[in-house]
Tab-separated table of C-alpha atoms (C1' of nucleotides) in Angstrom:
chain	number	residue	atom	x	y	z
A	1	MET	CA	70.124	83.863	75.439
A	2	ALA	CA	68.383	86.808	76.637
A	3	HIS	CA	69.827	88.630	79.411
A	4	PRO	CA	68.418	91.427	81.353
A	5	SER	CA	69.150	94.632	80.132
A	6	PHE	CA	70.930	97.301	82.109
A	7	ALA	CA	71.630	101.185	81.789
A	8	VAL	CA	75.330	101.873	82.705
A	9	THR	CA	76.491	105.215	84.034
A	10	VAL	CA	79.487	106.739	85.592
A	11	ASP	CA	79.101	109.149	88.329
A	12	LEU	CA	81.946	111.261	89.504
A	13	VAL	CA	83.026	112.121	93.187
A	14	VAL	CA	85.182	115.074	92.430
A	15	LEU	CA	86.974	116.287	95.438
A	16	THR	CA	89.216	119.198	96.095
A	17	VAL	CA	90.485	121.392	98.850
A	18	ARG	CA	89.515	124.988	99.033
A	19	THR	CA	89.190	127.632	102.078
A	20	ASP	CA	90.446	125.021	104.377
A	21	GLU	CA	87.437	122.634	103.350
A	22	LEU	CA	87.343	119.291	101.625
A	23	CYS	CA	84.763	120.166	98.917
A	24	VAL	CA	82.760	118.034	96.351
A	25	LEU	CA	81.618	119.168	93.121
A	26	LEU	CA	77.813	118.948	92.998
A	27	VAL	CA	75.192	119.780	90.195
A	28	ARG	CA	71.680	120.526	90.446
A	29	ARG	CA	69.531	118.165	88.691
A	30	GLY	CA	67.058	119.758	86.088
A	31	VAL	CA	65.079	116.807	85.164
A	32	GLU	CA	63.207	114.040	86.905
A	33	PRO	CA	63.685	111.930	88.931
A	34	PHE	CA	65.076	113.993	91.744
A	35	ALA	CA	64.767	117.261	89.835
A	36	GLY	CA	65.855	120.355	91.973
A	37	GLN	CA	68.087	118.141	93.870
A	38	ASP	CA	71.883	118.035	94.140
A	39	ALA	CA	73.714	114.969	92.677
A	40	LEU	CA	76.963	113.732	91.620
A	41	PRO	CA	78.110	114.822	88.037
A	42	GLY	CA	77.780	111.847	85.817
A	43	GLY	CA	76.346	110.457	82.639
A	44	PHE	CA	75.683	107.497	80.487
A	45	VAL	CA	78.625	105.258	79.008
A	46	ARG	CA	78.540	105.181	75.354
A	47	PRO	CA	78.203	102.284	73.273
A	48	ASP	CA	81.797	102.206	72.182
A	49	GLU	CA	83.649	103.442	75.121
A	50	ASP	CA	85.273	101.924	78.234
A	51	LEU	CA	84.226	102.779	81.651
A	52	GLY	CA	87.496	104.726	82.459
A	53	THR	CA	87.309	106.593	79.027
A	54	ALA	CA	83.613	107.577	80.072
A	55	ALA	CA	84.625	109.034	83.225
A	56	ALA	CA	87.382	111.161	81.847
A	57	ARG	CA	85.009	112.456	79.069
A	58	GLU	CA	82.290	113.090	81.560
A	59	LEU	CA	84.820	115.048	83.716
A	60	ALA	CA	86.245	116.974	80.770
A	61	GLU	CA	82.588	117.721	79.370
A	62	GLU	CA	80.503	118.562	82.301
A	63	THR	CA	83.256	120.289	84.415
A	64	GLY	CA	86.256	121.150	82.181
A	65	LEU	CA	88.399	120.812	85.364
A	66	VAL	CA	92.295	120.116	85.474
A	67	VAL	CA	92.444	116.554	86.955
A	68	GLY	CA	95.238	115.642	89.354
A	69	HIS	CA	94.062	111.915	89.693
A	70	LEU	CA	91.359	109.759	88.336
A	71	GLU	CA	90.687	106.123	89.630
A	72	GLN	CA	87.549	103.962	89.626
A	73	LEU	CA	86.054	103.798	93.079
A	74	ALA	CA	83.324	101.097	93.195
A	75	SER	CA	79.970	100.296	91.184
A	76	TYR	CA	76.557	100.501	92.699
A	77	GLY	CA	73.517	98.616	91.204
A	78	ALA	CA	70.614	98.042	93.729
A	79	PRO	CA	67.541	97.458	91.781
A	80	ASP	CA	65.483	100.240	92.687
A	81	ARG	CA	68.298	102.744	92.991
A	82	ASP	CA	66.630	104.410	89.775
A	83	PRO	CA	62.833	104.578	89.694
A	84	ARG	CA	62.687	104.588	85.788
A	85	GLN	CA	64.846	101.554	84.930
A	86	ARG	CA	67.501	99.228	86.243
A	87	VAL	CA	70.857	101.389	86.198
A	88	VAL	CA	74.311	100.125	87.199
A	89	THR	CA	76.554	103.242	87.802
A	90	VAL	CA	80.301	102.862	87.971
A	91	ALA	CA	81.566	105.777	90.363
A	92	HIS	CA	85.059	107.075	89.974
A	93	LEU	CA	87.062	109.207	92.316
A	94	ALA	CA	88.798	112.271	90.774
A	95	LEU	CA	91.164	114.581	93.056
A	96	VAL	CA	91.835	118.008	91.571
A	97	PRO	CA	93.616	121.036	92.575
A	98	ASP	CA	91.656	124.063	94.012
A	99	GLN	CA	90.367	125.856	90.978
A	100	PRO	CA	86.994	127.690	90.133
A	101	VAL	CA	84.170	125.825	88.248
A	102	PRO	CA	84.386	126.665	84.409
A	103	THR	CA	80.929	128.196	83.653
A	104	ALA	CA	80.915	127.872	79.923
A	105	GLY	CA	80.291	124.809	78.033
A	106	SER	CA	78.777	122.835	80.878
A	107	ASP	CA	75.899	120.485	79.417
A	108	ALA	CA	74.536	120.235	83.038
A	109	ALA	CA	73.160	122.526	85.555
A	110	GLU	CA	75.661	124.801	87.001
A	111	ALA	CA	78.179	122.885	88.695
A	112	ARG	CA	79.579	124.018	92.078
A	113	TRP	CA	81.668	123.233	95.190
A	114	VAL	CA	80.193	122.309	98.339
A	115	PRO	CA	81.899	121.464	101.703
A	116	VAL	CA	81.529	117.574	101.990
A	117	HIS	CA	80.103	118.061	105.499
A	118	GLU	CA	77.219	120.227	103.849
A	119	ALA	CA	76.484	117.751	100.917
A	120	ARG	CA	73.663	115.787	102.398
A	121	GLY	CA	70.240	114.584	100.909
A	122	LEU	CA	71.624	113.858	97.289
A	123	ALA	CA	69.853	112.356	94.687
A	124	PHE	CA	69.857	108.422	94.180
A	125	ASP	CA	72.283	106.806	96.341
A	126	HIS	CA	74.909	109.251	96.088
A	127	ASP	CA	75.184	110.225	99.836
A	128	ARG	CA	76.739	106.831	99.927
A	129	VAL	CA	78.844	107.052	96.919
A	130	LEU	CA	80.323	110.432	98.173
A	131	ALA	CA	80.821	108.891	101.656
A	132	ASP	CA	82.672	105.945	99.675
A	133	GLY	CA	84.840	108.535	97.922
A	134	VAL	CA	85.589	110.407	100.719
A	135	GLU	CA	86.654	107.388	102.983
A	136	ARG	CA	88.809	106.040	99.952
A	137	ALA	CA	90.530	109.488	99.651
A	138	ARG	CA	91.176	109.681	103.167
A	139	ALA	CA	92.479	106.149	103.244
A	140	LYS	CA	94.773	106.449	100.213
A	141	LEU	CA	96.558	109.769	101.517
A	142	GLU	CA	97.753	107.514	104.300
A	143	TYR	CA	100.126	105.252	102.162
A	144	THR	CA	100.310	107.078	98.737
A	145	ALA	CA	101.514	110.390	97.510
A	146	LEU	CA	98.018	111.195	96.391
A	147	GLY	CA	98.039	114.469	98.446
A	148	THR	CA	99.899	116.081	95.657
A	149	ALA	CA	96.813	115.682	93.426
A	150	PHE	CA	95.177	118.063	95.331
A	151	CYS	CA	97.991	120.672	94.690
A	152	PRO	CA	98.727	122.625	91.716
A	153	ALA	CA	101.752	122.116	89.382
A	154	GLU	CA	104.127	123.963	91.799
A	155	PHE	CA	103.566	123.936	95.641
A	156	THR	CA	105.026	124.352	98.936
A	157	VAL	CA	105.218	122.031	101.778
A	158	ALA	CA	102.972	123.936	103.846
A	159	GLN	CA	99.994	123.776	101.003
A	160	LEU	CA	100.456	120.153	100.829
A	161	ARG	CA	100.384	119.824	104.811
A	162	ARG	CA	97.336	121.693	104.721
A	163	VAL	CA	95.709	119.324	102.201
A	164	TYR	CA	96.523	116.477	104.738
A	165	GLU	CA	95.162	118.489	107.616
A	166	VAL	CA	92.184	119.496	105.920
A	167	VAL	CA	91.368	115.924	104.543
A	168	TRP	CA	92.098	114.367	107.806
A	169	GLY	CA	90.376	117.112	109.922
A	170	ARG	CA	93.506	116.998	112.405
A	171	ALA	CA	96.464	119.398	112.727
A	172	LEU	CA	99.741	117.929	111.772
A	173	ASP	CA	103.247	119.118	113.289
A	174	PRO	CA	104.862	121.289	110.575
A	175	ARG	CA	108.294	120.005	111.414
A	176	ASN	CA	107.596	116.541	111.495
A	177	PHE	CA	105.587	116.824	108.423
A	178	HIS	CA	108.285	118.558	106.554
A	179	ARG	CA	110.761	116.000	107.569
A	180	LYS	CA	108.550	113.357	106.511
A	181	VAL	CA	107.886	114.248	103.001
A	182	THR	CA	111.220	115.683	102.365
A	183	GLY	CA	112.835	112.561	103.654
A	184	THR	CA	110.869	110.156	101.353
A	185	PRO	CA	112.930	109.510	98.306
A	186	ASP	CA	111.538	110.964	94.925
A	187	LEU	CA	108.236	112.037	96.500
A	188	LEU	CA	108.839	115.701	95.887
A	189	ALA	CA	111.152	117.424	93.306
A	190	ALA	CA	112.457	120.872	94.161
A	191	THR	CA	112.528	123.574	91.630
A	192	GLY	CA	115.001	125.762	93.208
A	193	GLU	CA	112.233	128.688	93.302
A	194	THR	CA	110.601	130.213	96.739
A	195	THR	CA	107.570	131.927	97.059
A	196	THR	CA	106.563	134.608	99.512
A	197	ARG	CA	102.772	134.498	100.223
A	198	ASP	CA	101.875	136.105	103.679
A	199	GLY	CA	104.464	137.607	105.570
A	200	GLY	CA	106.652	134.619	106.471
A	201	ARG	CA	109.889	133.435	105.534
A	202	PRO	CA	109.751	132.316	101.602
A	203	ALA	CA	109.088	128.552	101.076
A	204	GLN	CA	110.561	126.284	98.682
A	205	LEU	CA	108.760	125.190	95.725
A	206	PHE	CA	108.184	121.684	94.615
A	207	ARG	CA	106.589	119.434	92.003
A	208	ARG	CA	105.485	116.017	92.161
A	209	GLY	CA	108.137	113.475	92.346
A	210	THR	CA	108.216	110.009	90.777
A	211	ALA	CA	107.182	108.095	93.993
A	212	ASP	CA	103.474	107.258	94.267
A	213	GLN	CA	103.747	105.006	97.319
A	214	LEU	CA	104.451	106.013	100.907
A	215	HIS	CA	106.497	103.415	103.056
A	216	PRO	CA	106.034	103.515	105.728
A	217	PRO	CA	102.578	105.518	105.880
A	218	LEU	CA	101.566	108.763	107.518
A	219	LEU	CA	99.491	108.930	110.397
A	220	ARG	CA	99.606	105.603	112.332
A	221	THR	CA	98.425	106.528	115.524
A	222	ASP	CA	94.952	107.238	116.441
A	223	THR	CA	95.088	110.328	118.594
B	1	MET	CA	65.228	108.945	76.440
B	2	ALA	CA	66.917	105.730	74.999
B	3	HIS	CA	70.179	104.690	76.568
B	4	PRO	CA	72.621	101.852	75.355
B	5	SER	CA	71.856	98.551	76.692
B	6	PHE	CA	74.527	96.519	78.389
B	7	ALA	CA	74.564	93.018	79.908
B	8	VAL	CA	75.660	93.313	83.632
B	9	THR	CA	77.584	89.915	85.053
B	10	VAL	CA	79.496	89.263	88.106
B	11	ASP	CA	82.846	87.467	88.219
B	12	LEU	CA	84.322	86.048	91.018
B	13	VAL	CA	88.125	85.954	92.135
B	14	VAL	CA	87.993	83.021	94.570
B	15	LEU	CA	91.310	82.531	96.383
B	16	THR	CA	92.446	80.294	98.964
B	17	VAL	CA	95.778	78.728	100.466
B	18	ARG	CA	96.361	75.120	99.922
B	19	THR	CA	99.429	72.971	100.067
B	20	ASP	CA	101.347	76.143	100.442
B	21	GLU	CA	100.365	77.863	97.468
B	22	LEU	CA	97.719	80.853	96.736
B	23	CYS	CA	95.113	79.034	94.427
B	24	VAL	CA	92.326	80.423	92.557
B	25	LEU	CA	89.113	78.802	91.731
B	26	LEU	CA	88.692	78.374	87.718
B	27	VAL	CA	85.721	76.869	85.708
B	28	ARG	CA	86.379	75.216	82.220
B	29	ARG	CA	83.910	76.956	79.601
B	30	GLY	CA	81.795	74.685	78.022
B	31	VAL	CA	80.136	77.197	75.411
B	32	GLU	CA	81.494	79.792	73.237
B	33	PRO	CA	82.974	82.174	73.440
B	34	PHE	CA	86.130	80.922	74.720
B	35	ALA	CA	84.960	77.468	74.993
B	36	GLY	CA	87.367	74.981	76.410
B	37	GLN	CA	89.236	77.728	78.057
B	38	ASP	CA	89.674	78.288	81.817
B	39	ALA	CA	87.531	81.406	83.258
B	40	LEU	CA	86.532	82.822	86.697
B	41	PRO	CA	83.316	81.498	87.843
B	42	GLY	CA	80.736	84.132	87.375
B	43	GLY	CA	77.067	84.914	85.808
B	44	PHE	CA	74.413	87.225	84.991
B	45	VAL	CA	73.255	89.660	87.221
B	46	ARG	CA	69.372	89.231	87.813
B	47	PRO	CA	66.715	91.829	87.397
B	48	ASP	CA	65.917	92.147	90.842
B	49	GLU	CA	68.904	91.637	92.786
B	50	ASP	CA	71.805	93.795	94.041
B	51	LEU	CA	75.346	93.352	92.915
B	52	GLY	CA	76.605	91.976	96.059
B	53	THR	CA	73.653	89.558	96.161
B	54	ALA	CA	74.167	88.474	92.819
B	55	ALA	CA	78.108	87.837	93.747
B	56	ALA	CA	77.023	85.727	97.010
B	57	ARG	CA	74.226	83.634	95.021
B	58	GLU	CA	76.763	82.754	92.185
B	59	LEU	CA	79.249	81.791	94.911
B	60	ALA	CA	76.878	79.664	96.394
B	61	GLU	CA	75.298	77.981	93.276
B	62	GLU	CA	78.559	77.625	91.447
B	63	THR	CA	80.862	76.464	94.022
B	64	GLY	CA	78.987	75.777	97.441
B	65	LEU	CA	81.953	76.908	99.430
B	66	VAL	CA	82.264	78.304	102.852
B	67	VAL	CA	83.139	81.842	102.333
B	68	GLY	CA	85.457	83.828	104.971
B	69	HIS	CA	85.251	87.385	103.110
B	70	LEU	CA	83.592	88.636	100.165
B	71	GLU	CA	83.892	92.280	98.814
B	72	GLN	CA	83.451	94.283	95.594
B	73	LEU	CA	86.898	94.238	93.484
B	74	ALA	CA	86.074	96.425	90.423
B	75	SER	CA	84.331	96.726	87.203
B	76	TYR	CA	85.455	95.932	83.757
B	77	GLY	CA	83.567	97.470	80.720
B	78	ALA	CA	86.035	97.399	77.606
B	79	PRO	CA	83.668	97.446	74.662
B	80	ASP	CA	85.196	94.401	73.069
B	81	ARG	CA	85.792	92.532	76.202
B	82	ASP	CA	82.741	89.753	75.099
B	83	PRO	CA	82.566	89.600	71.417
B	84	ARG	CA	78.983	88.851	71.577
B	85	GLN	CA	77.553	91.993	73.052
B	86	ARG	CA	78.305	94.822	75.253
B	87	VAL	CA	78.926	93.410	78.886
B	88	VAL	CA	80.075	95.011	82.035
B	89	THR	CA	81.075	92.725	84.659
B	90	VAL	CA	81.492	93.703	88.471
B	91	ALA	CA	84.536	91.614	89.759
B	92	HIS	CA	84.278	90.276	93.445
B	93	LEU	CA	87.044	89.063	95.733
B	94	ALA	CA	86.178	85.995	97.693
B	95	LEU	CA	88.792	84.947	100.459
B	96	VAL	CA	87.797	81.317	101.638
B	97	PRO	CA	89.322	78.670	103.954
B	98	ASP	CA	91.161	75.541	102.335
B	99	GLN	CA	88.374	73.071	101.417
B	100	PRO	CA	87.845	70.587	98.478
B	101	VAL	CA	85.241	72.022	95.886
B	102	PRO	CA	82.092	70.193	96.184
B	103	THR	CA	81.367	68.533	92.915
B	104	ALA	CA	77.685	68.158	93.268
B	105	GLY	CA	75.103	70.335	92.398
B	106	SER	CA	77.395	72.715	90.309
B	107	ASP	CA	75.523	74.222	87.430
B	108	ALA	CA	78.672	75.052	85.524
B	109	ALA	CA	81.642	72.805	84.416
B	110	GLU	CA	83.487	71.336	87.363
B	111	ALA	CA	85.299	73.966	89.271
B	112	ARG	CA	88.947	73.222	90.586
B	113	TRP	CA	91.747	75.054	92.423
B	114	VAL	CA	94.597	76.218	90.420
B	115	PRO	CA	97.988	78.184	91.832
B	116	VAL	CA	97.554	81.724	90.650
B	117	HIS	CA	100.978	81.537	89.031
B	118	GLU	CA	99.672	78.868	86.875
B	119	ALA	CA	96.452	80.526	85.792
B	120	ARG	CA	97.364	82.251	82.443
B	121	GLY	CA	95.444	82.527	79.219
B	122	LEU	CA	92.085	82.825	81.140
B	123	ALA	CA	88.961	83.712	78.925
B	124	PHE	CA	87.964	87.282	78.410
B	125	ASP	CA	89.818	89.801	80.558
B	126	HIS	CA	90.166	87.472	83.536
B	127	ASP	CA	93.848	87.256	83.393
B	128	ARG	CA	93.696	91.035	84.285
B	129	VAL	CA	90.931	90.629	86.691
B	130	LEU	CA	92.748	87.798	88.527
B	131	ALA	CA	95.812	90.101	88.892
B	132	ASP	CA	93.992	92.748	90.350
B	133	GLY	CA	92.373	90.569	92.777
B	134	VAL	CA	95.517	89.000	93.828
B	135	GLU	CA	96.860	92.466	94.132
B	136	ARG	CA	94.118	93.388	96.167
B	137	ALA	CA	94.364	90.509	98.549
B	138	ARG	CA	98.066	91.102	99.202
B	139	ALA	CA	97.766	94.700	99.788
B	140	LYS	CA	94.588	94.109	102.187
B	141	LEU	CA	96.599	91.750	104.305
B	142	GLU	CA	98.932	94.390	105.194
B	143	TYR	CA	96.516	96.673	107.230
B	144	THR	CA	93.672	94.226	107.854
B	145	ALA	CA	92.990	91.151	109.802
B	146	LEU	CA	91.775	89.439	106.552
B	147	GLY	CA	94.530	86.662	106.657
B	148	THR	CA	91.817	85.000	109.113
B	149	ALA	CA	89.384	84.585	106.203
B	150	PHE	CA	91.687	82.162	104.692
B	151	CYS	CA	91.697	80.039	108.057
B	152	PRO	CA	88.893	77.594	109.027
B	153	ALA	CA	87.147	78.734	112.204
B	154	GLU	CA	89.589	77.743	114.584
B	155	PHE	CA	93.222	77.910	113.936
B	156	THR	CA	96.731	78.228	115.355
B	157	VAL	CA	99.215	81.083	114.795
B	158	ALA	CA	101.333	79.242	112.525
B	159	GLN	CA	98.354	78.458	110.193
B	160	LEU	CA	97.705	82.258	110.090
B	161	ARG	CA	101.425	82.885	109.710
B	162	ARG	CA	101.702	80.486	106.667
B	163	VAL	CA	98.814	82.249	104.971
B	164	TYR	CA	100.590	85.378	105.047
B	165	GLU	CA	104.209	83.701	104.192
B	166	VAL	CA	102.256	82.251	100.974
B	167	VAL	CA	100.264	85.227	99.928
B	168	TRP	CA	103.294	87.194	100.100
B	169	GLY	CA	105.739	84.647	99.041
B	170	ARG	CA	108.170	85.804	101.864
B	171	ALA	CA	109.219	83.946	104.968
B	172	LEU	CA	108.272	85.658	108.416
B	173	ASP	CA	109.732	85.192	111.593
B	174	PRO	CA	107.732	83.041	113.760
B	175	ARG	CA	108.660	84.681	116.985
B	176	ASN	CA	107.881	88.331	115.756
B	177	PHE	CA	104.611	87.263	114.035
B	178	HIS	CA	103.487	85.832	117.147
B	179	ARG	CA	104.042	88.896	119.024
B	180	LYS	CA	102.341	90.971	116.520
B	181	VAL	CA	99.313	89.151	116.128
B	182	THR	CA	98.813	88.256	119.890
B	183	GLY	CA	99.837	91.626	120.817
B	184	THR	CA	97.239	93.443	118.695
B	185	PRO	CA	94.161	93.719	120.859
B	186	ASP	CA	90.766	91.782	119.817
B	187	LEU	CA	92.555	90.393	116.641
B	188	LEU	CA	92.405	86.755	117.787
B	189	ALA	CA	90.252	85.140	120.688
B	190	ALA	CA	91.832	82.201	122.604
B	191	THR	CA	89.709	79.239	122.715
B	192	GLY	CA	91.699	77.622	125.343
B	193	GLU	CA	92.092	74.530	123.364
B	194	THR	CA	95.378	73.163	121.875
B	195	THR	CA	96.187	71.215	118.755
B	196	THR	CA	99.015	68.789	118.225
B	197	ARG	CA	99.713	68.545	114.383
B	198	ASP	CA	103.169	67.397	113.327
B	199	GLY	CA	105.553	66.460	116.296
B	200	GLY	CA	106.127	69.648	118.001
B	201	ARG	CA	104.639	71.261	120.885
B	202	PRO	CA	100.776	71.898	120.954
B	203	ALA	CA	99.791	75.238	119.660
B	204	GLN	CA	96.915	77.490	120.893
B	205	LEU	CA	93.781	77.438	118.965
B	206	PHE	CA	92.127	80.704	118.252
B	207	ARG	CA	89.056	82.239	116.624
B	208	ARG	CA	88.734	85.646	114.701
B	209	GLY	CA	88.489	88.415	116.954
B	210	THR	CA	86.510	91.771	116.491
B	211	ALA	CA	89.228	93.715	115.373
B	212	ASP	CA	89.254	94.101	111.316
B	213	GLN	CA	91.957	96.634	111.088
B	214	LEU	CA	95.481	96.509	111.790
B	215	HIS	CA	97.169	99.598	113.089
B	216	PRO	CA	100.035	99.694	112.672
B	217	PRO	CA	100.180	97.328	109.651
B	218	LEU	CA	102.491	94.363	109.011
B	219	LEU	CA	105.319	94.289	106.640
B	220	ARG	CA	106.584	97.816	106.445
B	221	THR	CA	110.063	97.073	105.283
B	222	ASP	CA	111.055	96.056	101.669
B	223	THR	CA	113.626	93.579	102.239
C	1	DG	C1'	115.064	147.869	114.413
C	2	DA	C1'	111.096	145.739	117.010
C	3	DG	C1'	107.869	142.391	116.689
C	4	DG	C1'	105.034	139.078	114.130
C	5	DT	C1'	104.798	135.085	110.942
C	6	DT	C1'	106.065	131.297	108.445
C	7	DG	C1'	109.571	127.884	106.866
C	8	DT	C1'	113.629	124.692	108.188
C	9	DC	C1'	117.012	122.301	110.892
C	10	DG	C1'	117.971	119.609	115.563
C	11	DT	C1'	117.295	117.080	119.656
C	12	DC	C1'	115.417	113.399	122.564
C	13	DA	C1'	112.394	109.687	124.474
C	14	DG	C1'	109.350	106.312	123.283
C	15	DC	C1'	107.667	102.693	120.493
C	16	DA	C1'	107.406	99.154	117.376
C	17	DC	C1'	110.084	96.271	114.480
C	18	DG	C1'	113.819	92.825	112.491
C	19	DA	C1'	117.246	89.430	114.484
C	20	DC	C1'	117.982	86.122	117.295
C	21	DG	C1'	118.775	83.491	121.966
C	22	DA	C1'	116.472	80.639	125.087
C	23	DT	C1'	113.026	77.551	126.953
C	24	DA	C1'	108.434	74.700	126.767
C	25	DA	C1'	106.203	70.759	125.208
C	26	DG	C1'	104.882	67.326	122.033
C	27	DC	C1'	106.667	63.142	119.106
C	28	DA	C1'	109.994	58.967	117.388
C	29	DG	C1'	113.660	55.816	118.042
C	30	DC	C1'	116.498	53.356	120.995
D	1	DG	C1'	113.543	56.859	130.376
D	2	DC	C1'	116.655	59.320	127.592
D	3	DT	C1'	118.263	61.306	123.247
D	4	DG	C1'	117.227	63.874	119.490
D	5	DC	C1'	114.141	66.673	116.419
D	6	DT	C1'	110.258	69.559	115.731
D	7	DT	C1'	107.207	73.279	116.493
D	8	DA	C1'	105.420	76.825	120.020
D	9	DT	C1'	106.029	80.603	122.805
D	10	DC	C1'	108.762	84.018	125.804
D	11	DG	C1'	112.492	87.612	126.206
D	12	DT	C1'	116.510	90.483	124.814
D	13	DC	C1'	118.847	93.992	122.209
D	14	DG	C1'	119.829	97.472	118.695
D	15	DT	C1'	117.901	100.163	115.048
D	16	DG	C1'	114.814	103.366	112.879
D	17	DC	C1'	110.769	106.124	112.852
D	18	DT	C1'	107.634	109.057	115.147
D	19	DG	C1'	105.718	112.787	117.974
D	20	DA	C1'	106.815	116.691	120.864
D	21	DC	C1'	109.317	120.784	120.925
D	22	DG	C1'	113.252	123.848	120.786
D	23	DA	C1'	116.037	126.771	118.153
D	24	DC	C1'	117.071	129.546	114.306
D	25	DA	C1'	116.375	131.594	109.333
D	26	DA	C1'	114.093	134.939	106.423
D	27	DC	C1'	110.200	137.404	105.092
D	28	DC	C1'	106.679	141.106	106.407
D	29	DT	C1'	104.619	145.377	108.672
D	30	DC	C1'	104.994	149.281	111.536
DNA sequence: GAGGTTGTCGTCAGCACGACGATAAGCAGC
DNA sequence: GCTGCTTATCGTCGTGCTGACGACAACCTC
């Protein structure tokens, strides 16, 4: 039985929080189609690798970033999404701590961080993929401990709070947030160290704890 | 540029609640590989159709069921998941009200309802796909109004409650559940009609409302 | 030391929830 | 009709989490 033949790619929505903005990693396309336009990083799945493996490989090859969290997002396969041939892409969502994009060894055009609200007019259906990824990230922060994926190995409660504020675009009360995250068992692990960053009282440093679910969730009210 | 060629299929996790059990729709495979074993319904994506379109088409062709809700679940593409060739499947999750499987016109072997806890040893990686689908359904019922997707067009609060009890495997207090669902704006729309089913006081009949999110969610405590 | 900035602890009212009592409205049996 | 049973619906009460906000602690600069 002969079945239609597809090309399968993985595309990556790589998000981070830097300079008080939610940013996505984009690459400039050098070849047709959509040459000169921005696109999400990605590439073809190899004949002998799994989808998740391909996503991790592309992330390492194209960006070299330290990754905080990687999960499958969704698949997109509209018949005309690639003018060359029938392509189904399996989009993945990666949350990474703030870090500069390594310039060396990238096999694509230079990658760079772009605030998500400025990332419009992407190649293929990547506008839609990006929107879905951002939406997924916003939703998951409500009921999981994934905010820590945006933070470095050691971080303060204020850094974690700023992540939530940036992702949700909403100010949070520092005292209530502190009570919530420190009150959830195994969410954070104190290191005993403290940090002074800009003038205030030194803050405790934490690592990620073993808990990955938040019960009850954060941000339940609309206002 | 020549890229590896994949076959792309859609597989369907079709769930319903019947006889106080969460059931999944399975078909008996008639051809190799895995001939004689049970599998999720599904089929190849056609050259000119979208993934969601393919899922809806397969659902209609293979089962003819009335569908309450259909969404993409996840994609699976382990290199050895199909011994014949490289196949990537885009699994979809369908929630449908309780109804018998139409026997006529099915182009696959006869489909039937099987309680999910009895559905083991499926073909391909369908054990995993089914587990992911059930998990997704359980999670989504917490914070969306998707429980109504398991109910017929008109239903009582008790029917909806039984859906939640079966999916979660946990008894719910009828009075608190009633307060919750009737207190959420636009979740249910009263028809004004009542039904007598088995001896008790007649219950009000409702239709699905316009709200699809539950804020705050149900079932927040662990016990 | 004064003033500013940031981190952390406490208090309090409001609201949603779980537990559960009470009433309403049908049916079966006598 | 009345009793008993079943199911639906309304109310009440205590508890726990939340948002708003006051207070204090511990660093900085001047």
